[in-house]
Coordinates of C-alpha atoms in Angstrom, one line a residue:
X13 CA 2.2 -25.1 -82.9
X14 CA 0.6 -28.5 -83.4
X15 CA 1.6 -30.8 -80.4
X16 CA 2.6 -33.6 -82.1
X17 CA 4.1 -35.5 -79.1
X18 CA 1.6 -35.3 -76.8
X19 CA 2.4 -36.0 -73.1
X20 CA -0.2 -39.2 -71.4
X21 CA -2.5 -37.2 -68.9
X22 CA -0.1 -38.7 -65.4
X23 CA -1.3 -37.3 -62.5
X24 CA 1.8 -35.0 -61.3
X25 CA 0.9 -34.9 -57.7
X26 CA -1.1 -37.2 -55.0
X27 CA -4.8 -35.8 -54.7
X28 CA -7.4 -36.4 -52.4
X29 CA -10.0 -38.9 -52.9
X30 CA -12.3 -37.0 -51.0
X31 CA -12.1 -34.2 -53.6
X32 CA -12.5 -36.6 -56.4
X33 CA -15.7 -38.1 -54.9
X34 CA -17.3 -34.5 -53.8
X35 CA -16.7 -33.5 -57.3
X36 CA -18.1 -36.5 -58.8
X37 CA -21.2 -36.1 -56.8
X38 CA -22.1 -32.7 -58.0
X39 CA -21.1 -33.3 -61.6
X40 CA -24.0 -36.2 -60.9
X41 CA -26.3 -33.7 -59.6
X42 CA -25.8 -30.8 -62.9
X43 CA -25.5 -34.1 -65.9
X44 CA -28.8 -36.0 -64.4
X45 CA -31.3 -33.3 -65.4
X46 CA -29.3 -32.7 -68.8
X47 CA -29.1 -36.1 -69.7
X48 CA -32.9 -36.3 -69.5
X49 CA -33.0 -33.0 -71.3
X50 CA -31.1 -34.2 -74.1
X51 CA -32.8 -37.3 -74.6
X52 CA -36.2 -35.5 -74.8
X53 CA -34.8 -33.2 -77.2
X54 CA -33.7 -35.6 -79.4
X55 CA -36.7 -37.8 -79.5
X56 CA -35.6 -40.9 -77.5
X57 CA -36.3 -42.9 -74.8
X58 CA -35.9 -40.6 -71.8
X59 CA -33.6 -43.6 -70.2
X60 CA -31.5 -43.7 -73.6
X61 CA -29.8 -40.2 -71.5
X62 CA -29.1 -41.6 -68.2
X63 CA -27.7 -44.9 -70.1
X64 CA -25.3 -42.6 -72.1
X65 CA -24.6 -40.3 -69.1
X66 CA -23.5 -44.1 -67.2
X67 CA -20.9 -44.9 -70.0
X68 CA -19.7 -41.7 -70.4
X69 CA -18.6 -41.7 -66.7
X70 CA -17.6 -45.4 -66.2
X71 CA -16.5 -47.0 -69.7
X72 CA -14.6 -43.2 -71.3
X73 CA -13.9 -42.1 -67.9
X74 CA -11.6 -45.6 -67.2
X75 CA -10.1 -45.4 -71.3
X76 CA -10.4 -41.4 -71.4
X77 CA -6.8 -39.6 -72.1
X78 CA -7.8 -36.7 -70.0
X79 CA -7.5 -36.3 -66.1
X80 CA -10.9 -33.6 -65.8
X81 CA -13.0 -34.4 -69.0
X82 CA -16.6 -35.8 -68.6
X83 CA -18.0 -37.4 -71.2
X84 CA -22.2 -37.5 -72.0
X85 CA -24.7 -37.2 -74.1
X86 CA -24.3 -33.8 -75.7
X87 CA -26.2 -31.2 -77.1
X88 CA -25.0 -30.4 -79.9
X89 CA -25.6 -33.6 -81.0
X90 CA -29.8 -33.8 -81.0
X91 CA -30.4 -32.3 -83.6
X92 CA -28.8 -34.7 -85.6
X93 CA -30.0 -37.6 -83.3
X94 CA -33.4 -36.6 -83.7
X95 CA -33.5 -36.4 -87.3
X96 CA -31.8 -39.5 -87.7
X97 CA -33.9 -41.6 -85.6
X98 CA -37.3 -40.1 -87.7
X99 CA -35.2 -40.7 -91.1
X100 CA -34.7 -44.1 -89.9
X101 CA -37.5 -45.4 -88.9
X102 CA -37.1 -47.3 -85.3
X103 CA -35.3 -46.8 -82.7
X104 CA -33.3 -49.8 -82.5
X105 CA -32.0 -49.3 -86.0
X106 CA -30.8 -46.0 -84.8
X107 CA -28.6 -47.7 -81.9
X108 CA -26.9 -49.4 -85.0
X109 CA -25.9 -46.4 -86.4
X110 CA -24.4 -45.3 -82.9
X111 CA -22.4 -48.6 -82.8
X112 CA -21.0 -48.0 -86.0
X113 CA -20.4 -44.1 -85.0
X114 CA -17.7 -45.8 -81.5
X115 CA -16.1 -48.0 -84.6
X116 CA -15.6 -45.0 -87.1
X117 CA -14.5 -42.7 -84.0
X118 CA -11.5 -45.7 -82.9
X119 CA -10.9 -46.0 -86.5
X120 CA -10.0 -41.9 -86.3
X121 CA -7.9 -42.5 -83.2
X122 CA -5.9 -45.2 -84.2
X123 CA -4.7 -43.2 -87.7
X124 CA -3.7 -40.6 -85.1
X125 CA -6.6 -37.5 -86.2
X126 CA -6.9 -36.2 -82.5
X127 CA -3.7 -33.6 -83.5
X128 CA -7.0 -31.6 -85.5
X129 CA -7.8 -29.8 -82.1
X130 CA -4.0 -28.8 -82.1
X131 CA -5.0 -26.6 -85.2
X132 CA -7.9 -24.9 -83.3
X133 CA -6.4 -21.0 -81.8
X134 CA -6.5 -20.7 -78.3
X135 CA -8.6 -17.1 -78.4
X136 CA -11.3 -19.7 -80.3
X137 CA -10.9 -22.1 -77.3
X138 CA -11.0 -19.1 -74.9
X139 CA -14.2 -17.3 -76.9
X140 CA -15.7 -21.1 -76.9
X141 CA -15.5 -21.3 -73.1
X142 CA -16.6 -17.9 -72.0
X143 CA -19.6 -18.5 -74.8
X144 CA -20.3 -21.0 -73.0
X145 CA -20.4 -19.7 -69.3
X146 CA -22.8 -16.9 -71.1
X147 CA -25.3 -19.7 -72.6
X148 CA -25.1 -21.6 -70.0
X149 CA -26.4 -18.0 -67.8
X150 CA -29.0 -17.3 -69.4
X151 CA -30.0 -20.1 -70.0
X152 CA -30.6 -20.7 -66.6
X153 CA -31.9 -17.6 -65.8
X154 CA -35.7 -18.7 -67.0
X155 CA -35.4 -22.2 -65.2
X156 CA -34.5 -19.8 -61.8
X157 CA -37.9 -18.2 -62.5
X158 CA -39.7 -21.6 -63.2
X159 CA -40.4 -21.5 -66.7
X160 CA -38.8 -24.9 -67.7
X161 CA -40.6 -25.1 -71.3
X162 CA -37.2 -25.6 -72.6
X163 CA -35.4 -29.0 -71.7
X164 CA -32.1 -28.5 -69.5
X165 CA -29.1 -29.2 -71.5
X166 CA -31.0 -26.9 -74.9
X167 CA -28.1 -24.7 -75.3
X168 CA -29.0 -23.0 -78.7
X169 CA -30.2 -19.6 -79.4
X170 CA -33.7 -21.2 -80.7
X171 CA -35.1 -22.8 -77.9
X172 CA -37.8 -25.8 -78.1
X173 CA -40.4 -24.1 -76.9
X174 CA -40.2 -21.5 -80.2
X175 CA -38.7 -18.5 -78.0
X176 CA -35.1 -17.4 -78.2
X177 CA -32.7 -17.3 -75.3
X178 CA -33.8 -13.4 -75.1
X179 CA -36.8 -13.5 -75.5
X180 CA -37.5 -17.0 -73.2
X181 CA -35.6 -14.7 -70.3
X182 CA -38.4 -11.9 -70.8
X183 CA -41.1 -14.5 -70.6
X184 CA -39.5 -16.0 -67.4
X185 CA -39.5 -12.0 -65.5
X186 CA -43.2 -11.7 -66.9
X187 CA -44.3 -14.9 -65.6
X188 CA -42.5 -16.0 -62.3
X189 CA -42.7 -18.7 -60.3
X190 CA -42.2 -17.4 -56.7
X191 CA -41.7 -21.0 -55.5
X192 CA -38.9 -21.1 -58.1
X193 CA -37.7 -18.1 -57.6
X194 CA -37.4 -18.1 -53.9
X195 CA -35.5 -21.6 -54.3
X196 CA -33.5 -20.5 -56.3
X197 CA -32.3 -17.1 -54.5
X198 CA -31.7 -19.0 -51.3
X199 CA -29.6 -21.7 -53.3
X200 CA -27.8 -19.2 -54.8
X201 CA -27.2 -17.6 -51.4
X202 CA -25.8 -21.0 -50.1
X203 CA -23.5 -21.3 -52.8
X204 CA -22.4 -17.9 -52.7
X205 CA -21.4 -17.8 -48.7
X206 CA -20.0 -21.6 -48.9
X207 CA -17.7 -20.7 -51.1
X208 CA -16.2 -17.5 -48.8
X209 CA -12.7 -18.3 -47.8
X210 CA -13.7 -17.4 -44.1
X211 CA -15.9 -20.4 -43.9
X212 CA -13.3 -22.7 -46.2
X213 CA -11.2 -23.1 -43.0
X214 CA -14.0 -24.6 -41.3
X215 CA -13.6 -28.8 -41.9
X216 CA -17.1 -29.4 -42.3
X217 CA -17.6 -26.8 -44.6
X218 CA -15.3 -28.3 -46.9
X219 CA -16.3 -31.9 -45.8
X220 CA -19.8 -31.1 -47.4
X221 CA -20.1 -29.8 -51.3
X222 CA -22.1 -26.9 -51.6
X223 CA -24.3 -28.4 -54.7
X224 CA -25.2 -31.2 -52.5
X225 CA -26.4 -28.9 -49.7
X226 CA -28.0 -26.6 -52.3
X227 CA -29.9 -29.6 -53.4
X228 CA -31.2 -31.0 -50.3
X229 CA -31.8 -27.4 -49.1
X230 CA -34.3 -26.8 -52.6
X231 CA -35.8 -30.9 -51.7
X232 CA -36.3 -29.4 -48.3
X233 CA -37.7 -25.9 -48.9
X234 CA -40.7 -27.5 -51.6
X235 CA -41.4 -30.4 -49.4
X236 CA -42.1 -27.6 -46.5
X237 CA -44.1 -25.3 -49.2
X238 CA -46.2 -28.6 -49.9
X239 CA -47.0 -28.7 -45.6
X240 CA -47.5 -25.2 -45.3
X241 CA -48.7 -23.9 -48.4
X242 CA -50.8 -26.2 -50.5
X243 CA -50.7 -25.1 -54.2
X244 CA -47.7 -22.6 -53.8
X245 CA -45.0 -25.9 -54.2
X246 CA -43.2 -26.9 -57.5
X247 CA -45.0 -30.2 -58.6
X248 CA -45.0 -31.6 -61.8
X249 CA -42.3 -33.3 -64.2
X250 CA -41.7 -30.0 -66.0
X251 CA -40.4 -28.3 -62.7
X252 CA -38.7 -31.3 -60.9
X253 CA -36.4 -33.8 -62.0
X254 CA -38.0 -36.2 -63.8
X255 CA -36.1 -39.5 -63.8
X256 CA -38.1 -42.5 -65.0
X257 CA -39.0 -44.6 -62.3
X258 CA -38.9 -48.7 -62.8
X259 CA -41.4 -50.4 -61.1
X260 CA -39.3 -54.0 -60.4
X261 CA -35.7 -54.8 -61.4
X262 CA -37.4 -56.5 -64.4
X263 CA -38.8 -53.4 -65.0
X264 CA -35.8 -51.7 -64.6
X265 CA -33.3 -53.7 -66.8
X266 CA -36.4 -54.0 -69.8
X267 CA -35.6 -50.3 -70.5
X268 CA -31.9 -50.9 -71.9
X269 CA -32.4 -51.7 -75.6
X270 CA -30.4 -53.7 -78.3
X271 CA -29.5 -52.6 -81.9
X272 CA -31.5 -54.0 -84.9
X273 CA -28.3 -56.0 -85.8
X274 CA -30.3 -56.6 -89.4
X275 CA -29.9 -52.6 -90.3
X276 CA -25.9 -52.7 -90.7
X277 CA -26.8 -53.9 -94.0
X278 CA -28.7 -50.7 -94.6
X279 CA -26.0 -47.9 -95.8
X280 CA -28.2 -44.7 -94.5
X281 CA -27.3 -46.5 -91.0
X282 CA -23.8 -46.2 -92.1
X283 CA -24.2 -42.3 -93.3
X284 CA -25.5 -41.7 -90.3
X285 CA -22.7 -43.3 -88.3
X286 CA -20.1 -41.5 -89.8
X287 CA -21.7 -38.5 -89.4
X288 CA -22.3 -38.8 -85.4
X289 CA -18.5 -39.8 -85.4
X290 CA -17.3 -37.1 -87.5
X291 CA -19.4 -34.4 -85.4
X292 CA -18.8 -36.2 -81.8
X293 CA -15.1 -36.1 -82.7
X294 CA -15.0 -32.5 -83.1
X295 CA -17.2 -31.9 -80.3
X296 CA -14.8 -33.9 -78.3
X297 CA -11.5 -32.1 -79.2
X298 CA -12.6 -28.8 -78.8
X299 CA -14.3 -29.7 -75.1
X300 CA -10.6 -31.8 -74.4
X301 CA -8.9 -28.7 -75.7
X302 CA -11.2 -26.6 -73.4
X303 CA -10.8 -29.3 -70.4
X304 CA -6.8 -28.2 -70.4
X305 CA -7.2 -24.9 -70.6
X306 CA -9.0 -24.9 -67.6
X307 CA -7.4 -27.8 -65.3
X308 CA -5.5 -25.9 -62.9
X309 CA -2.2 -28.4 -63.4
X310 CA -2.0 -27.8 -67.1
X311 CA -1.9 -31.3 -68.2
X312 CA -2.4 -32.3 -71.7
X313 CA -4.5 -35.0 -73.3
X314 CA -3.1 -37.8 -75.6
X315 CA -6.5 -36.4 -77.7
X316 CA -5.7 -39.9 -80.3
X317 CA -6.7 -42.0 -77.1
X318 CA -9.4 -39.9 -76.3
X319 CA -11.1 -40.4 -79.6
X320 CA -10.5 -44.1 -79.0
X321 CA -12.1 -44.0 -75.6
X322 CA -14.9 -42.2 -77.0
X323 CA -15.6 -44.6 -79.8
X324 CA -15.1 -47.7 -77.1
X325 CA -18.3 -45.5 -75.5
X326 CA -20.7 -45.2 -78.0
X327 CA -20.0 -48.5 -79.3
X328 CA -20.9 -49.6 -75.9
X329 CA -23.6 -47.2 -75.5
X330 CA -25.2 -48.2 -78.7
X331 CA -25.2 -51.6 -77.7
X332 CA -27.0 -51.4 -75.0
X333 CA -29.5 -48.4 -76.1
X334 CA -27.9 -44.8 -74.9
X335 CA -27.4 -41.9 -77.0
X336 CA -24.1 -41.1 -78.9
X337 CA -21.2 -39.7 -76.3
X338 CA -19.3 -37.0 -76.5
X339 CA -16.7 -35.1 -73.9
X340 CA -19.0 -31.9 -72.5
X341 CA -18.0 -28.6 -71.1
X342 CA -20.5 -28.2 -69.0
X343 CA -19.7 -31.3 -67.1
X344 CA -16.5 -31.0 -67.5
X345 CA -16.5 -27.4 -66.4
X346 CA -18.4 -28.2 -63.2
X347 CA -15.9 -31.4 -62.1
X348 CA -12.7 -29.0 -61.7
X349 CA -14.6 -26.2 -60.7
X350 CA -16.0 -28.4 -57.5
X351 CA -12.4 -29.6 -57.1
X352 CA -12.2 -32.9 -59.3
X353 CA -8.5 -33.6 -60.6
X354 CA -8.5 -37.1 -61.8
X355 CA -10.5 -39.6 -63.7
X356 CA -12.1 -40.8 -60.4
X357 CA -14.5 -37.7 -60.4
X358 CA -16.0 -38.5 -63.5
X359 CA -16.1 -42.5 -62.4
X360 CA -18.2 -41.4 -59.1
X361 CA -20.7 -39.7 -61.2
X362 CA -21.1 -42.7 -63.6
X363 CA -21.3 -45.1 -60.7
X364 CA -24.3 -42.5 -58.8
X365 CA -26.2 -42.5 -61.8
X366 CA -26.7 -45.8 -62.1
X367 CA -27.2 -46.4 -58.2
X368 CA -29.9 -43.5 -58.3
X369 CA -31.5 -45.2 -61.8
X370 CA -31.8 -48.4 -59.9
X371 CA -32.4 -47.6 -56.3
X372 CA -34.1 -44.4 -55.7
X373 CA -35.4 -42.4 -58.9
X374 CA -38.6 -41.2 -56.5
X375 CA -36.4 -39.1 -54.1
X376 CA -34.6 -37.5 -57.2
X377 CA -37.7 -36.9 -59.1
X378 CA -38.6 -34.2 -55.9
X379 CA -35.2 -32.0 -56.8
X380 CA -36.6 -28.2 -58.2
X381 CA -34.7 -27.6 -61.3
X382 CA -35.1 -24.1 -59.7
X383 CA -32.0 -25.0 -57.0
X384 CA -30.0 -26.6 -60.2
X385 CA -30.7 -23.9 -62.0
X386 CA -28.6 -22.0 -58.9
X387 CA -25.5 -24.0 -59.6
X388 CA -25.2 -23.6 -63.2
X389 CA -25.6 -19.9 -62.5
X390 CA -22.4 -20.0 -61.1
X391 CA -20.4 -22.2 -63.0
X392 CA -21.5 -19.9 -66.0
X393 CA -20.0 -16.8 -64.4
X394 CA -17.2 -18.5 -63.5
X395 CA -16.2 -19.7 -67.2
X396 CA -17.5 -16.2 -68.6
X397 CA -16.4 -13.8 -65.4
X398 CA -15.4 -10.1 -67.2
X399 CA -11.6 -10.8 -66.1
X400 CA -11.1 -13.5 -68.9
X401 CA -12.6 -11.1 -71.9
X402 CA -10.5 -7.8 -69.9
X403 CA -7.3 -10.5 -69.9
X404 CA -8.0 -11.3 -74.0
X405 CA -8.6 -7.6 -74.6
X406 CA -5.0 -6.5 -73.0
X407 CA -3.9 -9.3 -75.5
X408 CA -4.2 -7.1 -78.4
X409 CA -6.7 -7.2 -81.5
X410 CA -5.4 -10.7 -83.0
X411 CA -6.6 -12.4 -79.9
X412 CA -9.4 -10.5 -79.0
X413 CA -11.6 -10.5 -81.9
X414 CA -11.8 -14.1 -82.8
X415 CA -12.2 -14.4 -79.1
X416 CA -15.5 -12.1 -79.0
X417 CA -16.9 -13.5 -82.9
X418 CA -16.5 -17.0 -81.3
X419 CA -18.6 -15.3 -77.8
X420 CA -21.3 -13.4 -80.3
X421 CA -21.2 -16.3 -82.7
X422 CA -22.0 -19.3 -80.3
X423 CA -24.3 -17.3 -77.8
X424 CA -26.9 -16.4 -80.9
X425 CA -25.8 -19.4 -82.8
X426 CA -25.0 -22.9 -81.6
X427 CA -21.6 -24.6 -80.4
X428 CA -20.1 -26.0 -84.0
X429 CA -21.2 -23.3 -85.8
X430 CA -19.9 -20.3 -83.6
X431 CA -16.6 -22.4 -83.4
X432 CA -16.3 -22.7 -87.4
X433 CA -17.1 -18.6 -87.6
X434 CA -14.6 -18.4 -84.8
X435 CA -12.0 -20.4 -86.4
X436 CA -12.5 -18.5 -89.9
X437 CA -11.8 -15.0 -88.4
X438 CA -8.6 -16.6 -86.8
X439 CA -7.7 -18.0 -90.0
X440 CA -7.5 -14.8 -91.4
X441 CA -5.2 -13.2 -88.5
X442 CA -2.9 -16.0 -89.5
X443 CA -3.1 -15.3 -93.0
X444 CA -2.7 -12.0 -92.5
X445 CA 0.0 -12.5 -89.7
X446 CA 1.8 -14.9 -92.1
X447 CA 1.4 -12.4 -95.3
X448 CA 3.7 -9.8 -93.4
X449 CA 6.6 -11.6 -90.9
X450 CA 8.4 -14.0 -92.9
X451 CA 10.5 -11.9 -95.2
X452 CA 12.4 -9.3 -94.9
X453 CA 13.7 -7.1 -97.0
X454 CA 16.7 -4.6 -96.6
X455 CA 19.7 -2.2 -98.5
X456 CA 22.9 -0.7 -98.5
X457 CA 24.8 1.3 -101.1
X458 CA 22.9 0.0 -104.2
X459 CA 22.8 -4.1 -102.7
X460 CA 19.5 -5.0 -101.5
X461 CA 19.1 -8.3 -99.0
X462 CA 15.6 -10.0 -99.6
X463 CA 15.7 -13.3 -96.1
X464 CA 12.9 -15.3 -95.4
X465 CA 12.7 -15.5 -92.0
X466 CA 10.5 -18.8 -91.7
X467 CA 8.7 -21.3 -93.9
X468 CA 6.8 -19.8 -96.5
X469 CA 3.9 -20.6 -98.8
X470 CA 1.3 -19.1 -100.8
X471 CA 0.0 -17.2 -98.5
X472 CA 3.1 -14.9 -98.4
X473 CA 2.9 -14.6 -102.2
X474 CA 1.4 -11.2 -102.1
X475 CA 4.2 -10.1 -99.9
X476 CA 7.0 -11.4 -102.2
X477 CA 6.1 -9.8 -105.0
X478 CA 5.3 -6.5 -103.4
X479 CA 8.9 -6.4 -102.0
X480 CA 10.3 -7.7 -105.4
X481 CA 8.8 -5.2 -107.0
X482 CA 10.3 -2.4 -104.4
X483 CA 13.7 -3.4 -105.7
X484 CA 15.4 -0.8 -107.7
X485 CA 16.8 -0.9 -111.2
X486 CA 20.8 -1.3 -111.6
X487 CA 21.0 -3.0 -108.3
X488 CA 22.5 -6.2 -106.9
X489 CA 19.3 -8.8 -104.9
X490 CA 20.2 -12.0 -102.6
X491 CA 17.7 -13.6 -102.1
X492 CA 18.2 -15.9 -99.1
X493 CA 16.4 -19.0 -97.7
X494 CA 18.8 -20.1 -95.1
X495 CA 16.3 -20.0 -92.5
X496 CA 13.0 -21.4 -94.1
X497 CA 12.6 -25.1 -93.6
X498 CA 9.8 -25.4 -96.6
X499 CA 8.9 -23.1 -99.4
X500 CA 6.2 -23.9 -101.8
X501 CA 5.8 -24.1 -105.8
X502 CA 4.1 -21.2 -105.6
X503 CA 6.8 -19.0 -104.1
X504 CA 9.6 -20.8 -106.4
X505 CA 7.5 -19.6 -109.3
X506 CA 7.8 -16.2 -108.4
X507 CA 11.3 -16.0 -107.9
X508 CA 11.8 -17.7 -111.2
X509 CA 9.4 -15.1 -113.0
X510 CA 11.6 -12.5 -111.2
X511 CA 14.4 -14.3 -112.4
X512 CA 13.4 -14.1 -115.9
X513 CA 12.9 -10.5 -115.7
X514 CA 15.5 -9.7 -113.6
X515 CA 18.1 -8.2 -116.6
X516 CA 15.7 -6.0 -118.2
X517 CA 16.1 -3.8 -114.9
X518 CA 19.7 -4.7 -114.8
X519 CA 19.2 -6.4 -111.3
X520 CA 21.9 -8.6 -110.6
X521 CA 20.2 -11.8 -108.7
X522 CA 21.9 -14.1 -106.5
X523 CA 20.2 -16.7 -105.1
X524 CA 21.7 -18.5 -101.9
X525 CA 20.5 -21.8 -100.0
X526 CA 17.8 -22.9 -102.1
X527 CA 19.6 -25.9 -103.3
X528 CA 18.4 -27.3 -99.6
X529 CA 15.2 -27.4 -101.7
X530 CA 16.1 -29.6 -104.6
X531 CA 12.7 -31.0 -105.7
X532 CA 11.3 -27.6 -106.5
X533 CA 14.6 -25.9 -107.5
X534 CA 15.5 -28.9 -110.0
X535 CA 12.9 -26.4 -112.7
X536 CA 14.6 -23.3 -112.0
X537 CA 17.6 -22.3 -114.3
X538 CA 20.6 -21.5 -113.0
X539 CA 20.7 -19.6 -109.8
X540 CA 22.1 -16.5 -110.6
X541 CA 21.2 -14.1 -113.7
X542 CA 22.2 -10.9 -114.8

């Protein structure tokens, strides 16, 4: 049911600070790499990612309507970003277009449009997450083995670099890095035993997140294959992190960029606006949708003030040259996952990535994509572990195969489109679900008793008839719609059809409690025939 009154995101209990920050920090180390990624996929300046990855975790994270949600450049957006940028021309006339997208997407909030993620089934909100946790595997998988043609954050079944998310993993086995792929066993090791209850009890051990030590352990492990073993190292920008480095704070702040205010007179800037706020919206439900399924307290996002926070971000964003925002999964998947349980989490990772733009960009740019690979590996297992598809299975067939066509859908797909084959399988289990329980239809001694049991529409005209139809001759109907708050034209115009007909069977028709339904009743005849 649509959750028309939505509860503000309060925080129900104290938390600890120290959780927020730890979780902030390793949500800084998985978004830096993707926000780079994304920008190069989408044809823009590399720093356009880490501007968008600062608003999204300091201007939505202090508006945002949501406790856990992380807000970025996304994915699913680059495609668009990149043709939009080539259609129009410059850059900076693009960043208009992103201003007017934060307008368009307030615009949305303020007439109230965040209730559309309401309408999305949970098995499509499940099937979306556990896709994800799958992409976000294997995608992985070839960046363990350091073959990084693809950019972090490419989530689609057609990578970059031509390949496919199958057949880029094959390449990876045939053509390992064992640099790579020693980093990223022993990070994956670290992670692993870390997280082992028997060493949870230990203070420091929880004192210290494991990403960060899985970081500085890859940092560390290179460095000493550099020493010891010259030419066996990871080097080079398509291996390491590759944050752009400014050479003075001149330099630094020369790299934020302005819109061409001149192109808001252009209306393909305004096309593309709307578009980029019409995609980013629904990008951000689904991910705020996902963000409460997953927060262990349950809370539920006002998703109208999300989309006004969101639009307060790109408008921002676009103002000072970062890519369009949206709320992510993956970020948002790996803030509660490393313990983050308010807004503060995402706040700490804005804040560190514009300390680490500014201060030290050279010590980042040593971090093997190789140990980050490690952590998404098991924030992916953990959003697509088998118990969550054996949990949907045990659910029964209406839940478990929109569930699976949104998994099969999104993994050899993309995000938006598995979600829209998703969502039109669980259409039709509504449909169909709708087409058999809301009327019922029963007899005794020659009087037959036809009750809707709920609201009824046009989808449940198939079912009317074919229970009219089952009605005897020389026998007494009620229909009754005591307990159906709306019916439709479309099922008034059967009854009256039946109506009309009803004597030339010698079915006497009584009609009782549709007068609640004046409007449509005030072009029926009288209500009873015989």
């Amino acid at each position: 049911m649509p959750n028309t009154q939505q509860v503000p995101s309060a925080t129900p209990v104290s938390f600890s600070l120290r959780d927020d920050l730890s979780a902030g920090l390793v949500v800084f180390l998985v978004a830096l790499p993707l926000c780079l990624g994304i920008a190069l996929a989408s044809g823009a300046p590399l720093f356009s990612g880490i501007i968008a990855g600062i608003v999204g975790g300091t201007v939505v994270a202090m508006l945002s309507g949501s406790q856990v949600s992380v807000a970025g450049p996304a994915a699913g957006l680059a495609v668009i970003v990149a043709t939009a940028i080539q259609h129009l021309g410059r850059y900076e006339v693009f960043l208009a277009a992103v201003v007017l997208a934060g307008v368009f997407q307030m615009i949305l909030g303020l007439l109230r449009l965040g209730v559309i993620g309401d309408y999305v089934p949970n098995s499509v909100i499940k099937g979306m997450l556990a896709a994800i946790g799958i992409v976000i595997f294997l995608k992985q998988i070839p960046h363990a083995l350091g073959r990084d043609k693809d950019f972090e954050g490419d989530f689609g079944f057609l990578g970059a670099s031509g390949d496919n998310t199958l057949t880029d993993i094959l390449s990876a086995i045939w053509s390992a890095t064992p640099a790579a792929l020693l980093i990223a066993i022993v990070c994956l090791a670290i992670l692993l035993v870390w997280e082992r209850p028997q060493l949870r009890k230990f203070g420091f051990v929880r004192a210290i997140p494991g990403p960060l030590l899985v970081v500085i352990a890859g940092v560390a492990m290179n460095e000493l294959f550099r020493v010891l073993f010259a030419g066996f190292q990871l080097s080079g920008p398509e291996h390491l992190v590759n944050l752009p480095v400014a050479g003075s704070l001149s330099d630094f702040f020369q790299q934020f960029k302005t819109p061409d205010f001149t192109a808001f007179g252009n209306k393909d800037v305004y096309v593309t606006g709307l578009t980029i706020a019409v995609v980013g919206s629904i990008e951000t439900l689904l991910s705020v949708e996902a963000a409460d399924k997953l927060d262990p307290y349950k809370r539920i996002t006002n998703t109208n003030r999300e989309l006004l926070a969101q639009g307060a971000g790109n408008a921002f964003a676009g103002l000072i040259g970062g890519l369009p925002i949206t709320s992510v999964v993956v970020r948002t998947s790996a803030n509660i996952y490393a313990g983050g349980r308010t807004r503060k989490a995402s706040l700490t990772h804005g804040v560190l990535m514009l300390i680490a733009a500014l201060l030290f960009p050279g010590i980042l740019n040593r971090t093997p994509l190789a140990c980050l690979a490690a952590i998404l590996l098991v924030i992916g297992y953990k959003l697509a572990r088998p118990e969550v598809f054996r949990q949907i299975y045990r659910s029964g067939m209406d839940q478990f195969l929109p569930f699976i066509v949104t998994v099969t859908a999104i993994v050899f797909t993309d995000l938006l489109k598995g979600v829209l084959i998703g969502l039109a399988v669980g259409l039709f289990f509504v449909i169909r679900a709708n087409h058999h329980l809301p009327i019922t239809l029963v007899h005794r001694e020659g009087h037959y008793l036809l009750r809707f049991n709920k609201d009824a529409s046009f989808v449940n005209k198939s079912a009317l008839k074919n229970a009219l139809r089952s009605v005897p001759k020389n026998t007494t109907l009620w229909i009754d719609a005591s307990k159906a708050l709306y019916i439709d034209k479309d099922i008034f115009e059967v009854v009256e059809e039946f109506r009309q007909q009803a004597h030339l069977r010698n079915i006497t028709l009584e009609l009782k409690n549709f007068d609640r339904h004046a409007e449509a009743m005030s072009q029926l005849a009288p209500v009873s025939a015989h």
